[in-house]
Structure formats: C-alpha cells, structure tokens
mmCIF file of C-alpha atoms in Angstrom:
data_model
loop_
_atom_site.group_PDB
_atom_site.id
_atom_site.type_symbol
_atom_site.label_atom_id
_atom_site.label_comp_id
_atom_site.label_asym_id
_atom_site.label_seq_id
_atom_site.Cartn_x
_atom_site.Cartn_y
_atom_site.Cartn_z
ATOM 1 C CA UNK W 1 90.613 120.707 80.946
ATOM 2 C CA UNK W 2 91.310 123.104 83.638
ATOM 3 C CA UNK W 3 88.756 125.567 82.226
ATOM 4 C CA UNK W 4 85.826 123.571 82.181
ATOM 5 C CA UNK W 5 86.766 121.626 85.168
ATOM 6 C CA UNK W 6 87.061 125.595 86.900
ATOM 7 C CA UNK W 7 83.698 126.252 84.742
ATOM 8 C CA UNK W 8 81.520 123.007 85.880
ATOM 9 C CA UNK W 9 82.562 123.795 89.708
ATOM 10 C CA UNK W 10 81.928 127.622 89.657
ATOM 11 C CA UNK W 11 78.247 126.947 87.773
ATOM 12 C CA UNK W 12 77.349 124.311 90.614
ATOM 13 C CA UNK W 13 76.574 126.879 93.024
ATOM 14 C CA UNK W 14 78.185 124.015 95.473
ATOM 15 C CA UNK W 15 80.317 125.567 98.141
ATOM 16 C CA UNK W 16 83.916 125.375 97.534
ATOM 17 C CA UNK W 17 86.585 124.592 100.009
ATOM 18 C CA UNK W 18 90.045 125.486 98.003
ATOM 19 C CA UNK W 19 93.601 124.829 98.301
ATOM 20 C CA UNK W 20 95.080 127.278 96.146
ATOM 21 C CA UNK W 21 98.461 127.643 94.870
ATOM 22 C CA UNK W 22 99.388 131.648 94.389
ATOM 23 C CA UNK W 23 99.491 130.909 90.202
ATOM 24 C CA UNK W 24 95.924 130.327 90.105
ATOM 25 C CA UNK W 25 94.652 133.063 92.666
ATOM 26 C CA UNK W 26 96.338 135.571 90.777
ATOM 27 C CA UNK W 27 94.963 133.799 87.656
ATOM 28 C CA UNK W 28 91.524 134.814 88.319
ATOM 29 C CA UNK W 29 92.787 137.463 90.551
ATOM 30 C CA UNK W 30 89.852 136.511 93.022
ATOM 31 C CA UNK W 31 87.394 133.711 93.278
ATOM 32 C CA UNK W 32 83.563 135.834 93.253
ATOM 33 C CA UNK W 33 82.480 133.704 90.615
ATOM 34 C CA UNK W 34 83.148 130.636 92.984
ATOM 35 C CA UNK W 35 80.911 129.965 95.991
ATOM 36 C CA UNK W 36 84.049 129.926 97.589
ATOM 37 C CA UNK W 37 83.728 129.247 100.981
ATOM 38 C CA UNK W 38 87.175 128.832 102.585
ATOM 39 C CA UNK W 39 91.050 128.723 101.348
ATOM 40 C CA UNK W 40 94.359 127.398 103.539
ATOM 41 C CA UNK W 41 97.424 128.980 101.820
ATOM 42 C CA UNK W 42 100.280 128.457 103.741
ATOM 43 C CA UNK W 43 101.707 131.916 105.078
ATOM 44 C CA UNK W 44 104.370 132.277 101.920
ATOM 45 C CA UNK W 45 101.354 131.182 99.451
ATOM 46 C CA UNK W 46 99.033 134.112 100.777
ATOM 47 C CA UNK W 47 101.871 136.713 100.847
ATOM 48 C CA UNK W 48 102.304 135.761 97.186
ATOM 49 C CA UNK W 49 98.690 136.243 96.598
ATOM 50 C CA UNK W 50 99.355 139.549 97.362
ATOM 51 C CA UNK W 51 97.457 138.910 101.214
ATOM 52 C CA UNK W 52 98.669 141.542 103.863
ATOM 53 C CA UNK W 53 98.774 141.461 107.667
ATOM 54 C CA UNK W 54 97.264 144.501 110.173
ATOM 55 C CA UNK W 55 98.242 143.968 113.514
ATOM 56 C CA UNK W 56 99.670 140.189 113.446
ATOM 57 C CA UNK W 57 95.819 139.477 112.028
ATOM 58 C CA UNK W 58 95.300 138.232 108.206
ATOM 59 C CA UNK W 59 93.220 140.341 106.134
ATOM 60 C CA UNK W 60 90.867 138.459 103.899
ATOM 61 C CA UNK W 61 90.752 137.663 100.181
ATOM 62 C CA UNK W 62 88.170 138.902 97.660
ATOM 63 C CA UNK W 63 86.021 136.847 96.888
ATOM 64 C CA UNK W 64 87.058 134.381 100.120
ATOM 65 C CA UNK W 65 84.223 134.185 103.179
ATOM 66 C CA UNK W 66 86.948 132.005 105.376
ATOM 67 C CA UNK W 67 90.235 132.367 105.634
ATOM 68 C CA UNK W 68 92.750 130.034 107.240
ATOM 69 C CA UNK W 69 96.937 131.042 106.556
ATOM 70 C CA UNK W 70 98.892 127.909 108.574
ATOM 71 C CA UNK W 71 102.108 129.361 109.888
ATOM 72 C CA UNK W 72 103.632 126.204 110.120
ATOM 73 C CA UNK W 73 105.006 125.570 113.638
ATOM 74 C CA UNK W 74 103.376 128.670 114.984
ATOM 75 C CA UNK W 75 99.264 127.977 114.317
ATOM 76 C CA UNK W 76 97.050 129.020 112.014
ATOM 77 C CA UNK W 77 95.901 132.769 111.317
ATOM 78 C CA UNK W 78 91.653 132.320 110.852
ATOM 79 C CA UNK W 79 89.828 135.266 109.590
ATOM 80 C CA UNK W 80 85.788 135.130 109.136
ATOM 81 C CA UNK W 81 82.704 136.806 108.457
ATOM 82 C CA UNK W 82 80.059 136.474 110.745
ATOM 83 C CA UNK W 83 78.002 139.311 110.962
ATOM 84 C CA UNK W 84 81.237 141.308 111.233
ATOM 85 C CA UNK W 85 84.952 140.225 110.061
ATOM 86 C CA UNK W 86 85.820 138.397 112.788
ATOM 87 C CA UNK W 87 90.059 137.262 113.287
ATOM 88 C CA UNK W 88 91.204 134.530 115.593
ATOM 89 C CA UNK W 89 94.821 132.530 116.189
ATOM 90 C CA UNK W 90 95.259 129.258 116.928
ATOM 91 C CA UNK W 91 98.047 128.153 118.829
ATOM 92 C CA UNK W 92 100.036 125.353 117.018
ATOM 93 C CA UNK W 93 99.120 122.535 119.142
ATOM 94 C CA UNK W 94 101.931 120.043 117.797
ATOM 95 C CA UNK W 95 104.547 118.675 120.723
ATOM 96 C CA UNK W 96 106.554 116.258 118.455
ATOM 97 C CA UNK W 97 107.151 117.222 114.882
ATOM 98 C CA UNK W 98 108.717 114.224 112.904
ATOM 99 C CA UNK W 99 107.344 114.677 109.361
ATOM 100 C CA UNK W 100 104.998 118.230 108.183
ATOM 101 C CA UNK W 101 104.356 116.718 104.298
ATOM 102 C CA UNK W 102 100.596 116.097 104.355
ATOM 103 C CA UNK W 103 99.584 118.588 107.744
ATOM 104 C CA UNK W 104 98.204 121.682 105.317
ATOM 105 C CA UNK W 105 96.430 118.671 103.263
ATOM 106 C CA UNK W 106 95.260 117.631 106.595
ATOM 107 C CA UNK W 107 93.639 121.284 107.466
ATOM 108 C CA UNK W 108 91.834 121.686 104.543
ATOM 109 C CA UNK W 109 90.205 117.978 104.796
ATOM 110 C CA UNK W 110 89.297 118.365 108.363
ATOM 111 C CA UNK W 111 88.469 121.972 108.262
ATOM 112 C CA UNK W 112 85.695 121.093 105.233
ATOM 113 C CA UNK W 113 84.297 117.855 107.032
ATOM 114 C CA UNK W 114 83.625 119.567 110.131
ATOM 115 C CA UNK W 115 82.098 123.035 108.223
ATOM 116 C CA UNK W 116 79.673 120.751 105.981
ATOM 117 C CA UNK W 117 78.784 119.149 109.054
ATOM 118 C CA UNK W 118 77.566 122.690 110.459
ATOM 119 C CA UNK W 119 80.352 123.283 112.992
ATOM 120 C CA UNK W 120 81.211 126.811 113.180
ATOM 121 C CA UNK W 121 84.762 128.741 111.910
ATOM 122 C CA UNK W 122 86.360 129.070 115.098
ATOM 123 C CA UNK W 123 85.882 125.239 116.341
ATOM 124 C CA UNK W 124 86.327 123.894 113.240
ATOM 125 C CA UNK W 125 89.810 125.221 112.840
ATOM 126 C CA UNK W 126 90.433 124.163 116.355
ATOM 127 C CA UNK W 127 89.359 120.397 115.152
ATOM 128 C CA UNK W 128 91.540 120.829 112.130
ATOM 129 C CA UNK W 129 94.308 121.914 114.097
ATOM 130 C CA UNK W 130 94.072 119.197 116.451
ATOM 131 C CA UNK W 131 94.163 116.984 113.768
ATOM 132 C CA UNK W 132 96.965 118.134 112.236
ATOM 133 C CA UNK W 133 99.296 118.096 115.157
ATOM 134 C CA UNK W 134 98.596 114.616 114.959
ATOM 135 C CA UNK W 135 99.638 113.694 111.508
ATOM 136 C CA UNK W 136 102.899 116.053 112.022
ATOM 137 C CA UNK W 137 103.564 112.821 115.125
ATOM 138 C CA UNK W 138 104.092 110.449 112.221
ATOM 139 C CA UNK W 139 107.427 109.496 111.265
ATOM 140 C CA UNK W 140 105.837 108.667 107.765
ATOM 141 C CA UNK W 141 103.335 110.601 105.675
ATOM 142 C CA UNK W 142 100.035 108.607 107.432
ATOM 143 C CA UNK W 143 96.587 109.819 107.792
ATOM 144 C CA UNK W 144 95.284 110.587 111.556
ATOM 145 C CA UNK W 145 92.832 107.656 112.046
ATOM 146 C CA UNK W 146 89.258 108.440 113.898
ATOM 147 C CA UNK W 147 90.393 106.752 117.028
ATOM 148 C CA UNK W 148 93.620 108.863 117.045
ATOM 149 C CA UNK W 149 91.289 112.263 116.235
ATOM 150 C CA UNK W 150 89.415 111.738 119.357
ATOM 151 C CA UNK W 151 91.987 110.466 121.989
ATOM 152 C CA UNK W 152 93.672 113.906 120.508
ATOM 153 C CA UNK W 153 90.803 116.129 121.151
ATOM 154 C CA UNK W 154 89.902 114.445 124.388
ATOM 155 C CA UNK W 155 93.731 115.834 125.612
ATOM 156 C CA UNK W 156 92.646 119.080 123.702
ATOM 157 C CA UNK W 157 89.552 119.495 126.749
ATOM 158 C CA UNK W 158 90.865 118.399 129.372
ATOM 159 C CA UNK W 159 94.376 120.695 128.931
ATOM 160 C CA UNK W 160 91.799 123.475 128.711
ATOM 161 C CA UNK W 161 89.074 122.525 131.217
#
C-alpha cells in the first residue's frame, strides 16, 4: 500500500510538503522523483538522514528545495533556494513550554498553508514558528486556534517594530 500510495503522489506532479521519518529518506535515499517541495525533520531525524551542518547552517537534502530542521527549544534551522542557497535561523519564539507533542506537526501544517498561499520561505517559517510557540503554551496536546495565531503574531510585530 505504501508503494502505490508513494507511486500515485510522486506521478501527480503536485508539490509535496513531507514529514519524513529517517527509515524512509534513506529508503529512497532522496526524494527527485517527488516534487518535493519542503521537509521538517527534527535535528536527530536529519542527522540520521545522513544531513550535515557547515558553520551552525543546515546543508540541504537531494532532492529537497526547502529545508526546515526544528531544534526544539532553540528555533528552527531554514535552508532555501532562491536564486542562490539561501540559510536563515529562527529564534525559538516559545516563553512557556508546558507540552512539545504536536509543535513539529504544527510546523509542517502551518509552514504548507502559508507556502500554498504564496508566502515566501523566510516568513513562512516565521508564521510557523509563531504558531508553534503557541501550541507548546498548552498544557494538553490542542491545536492553536485562528484567533490565538493572530493575537500571537500581532506580539510577534510589535516586539520587533
């Protein structure tokens, strides 16, 4: 079932927004066949993948055009081509931390809303971040409601303006 399931997406030509565990990476050993637009391994699932670091920056996958490694309480490593490879960190923005099951989940959903809705790498990692450090609030594995995403990225702006 996996096969054609892996088949039926790769032959779509659809872009592809993957949370991949290290089994199946090394599985195919890269995802070319894919229109694989972005993956967010957590920082031991990309070392297993056999990803490296140069400089405190990730360096990307084969196969991969966007690259986001969460580090957990420390932000999230984005690497991306546009025009050029282009790296960027992001700052973990959570103050409270009561419960993390559900904030990489929380990444990838955000991260693909906001890219199929045309907003670029950089601020849509930014918007996913944002919205994780919200879910990572809840004593209780909870979604971040719409109201709750923009009261968050309100704060976001005005701490940086």
């Amino acid at each position: 079932a996996d096969h054609v399931r892996t088949s039926i997406i790769a032959d779509s030509g659809l872009p592809t927004f993957i949370d991949c565990k290290p089994e199946l990476f090394k599985e195919r050993n890269s995802f070319g066949r894919f229109s694989c637009v972005a993956m967010t391994p957590n920082a031991n699932e990309y070392r297993e993948m056999g990803g490296k670091w140069e400089n405190e920056q990730v360096v990307g996958l084969p196969g991969i055009h966007e690259l986001l490694v969460t580090c957990g309480k420390t932000g999230i490593n984005l690497v991306y081509e546009d025009e050029k490879l282009e790296h960027a960190y992001i700052p973990a923005l959570a103050q409270e931390v009561f419960n993390v099951t559900g904030a990489g989940d929380t990444v990838l959903a955000v991260y693909t809303w906001a890219r199929c809705g045309g907003i670029p790498p950089l601020e849509a990692t930014v918007l996913a971040s944002v919205a994780a450090a919200e879910v990572v609030k809840k004593e209780k594995t909870e979604v971040v409601t719409r109201g709750e995403l923009i009261e968050a990225l309100e704060k976001y702006f005005e701490s940086r303006s």
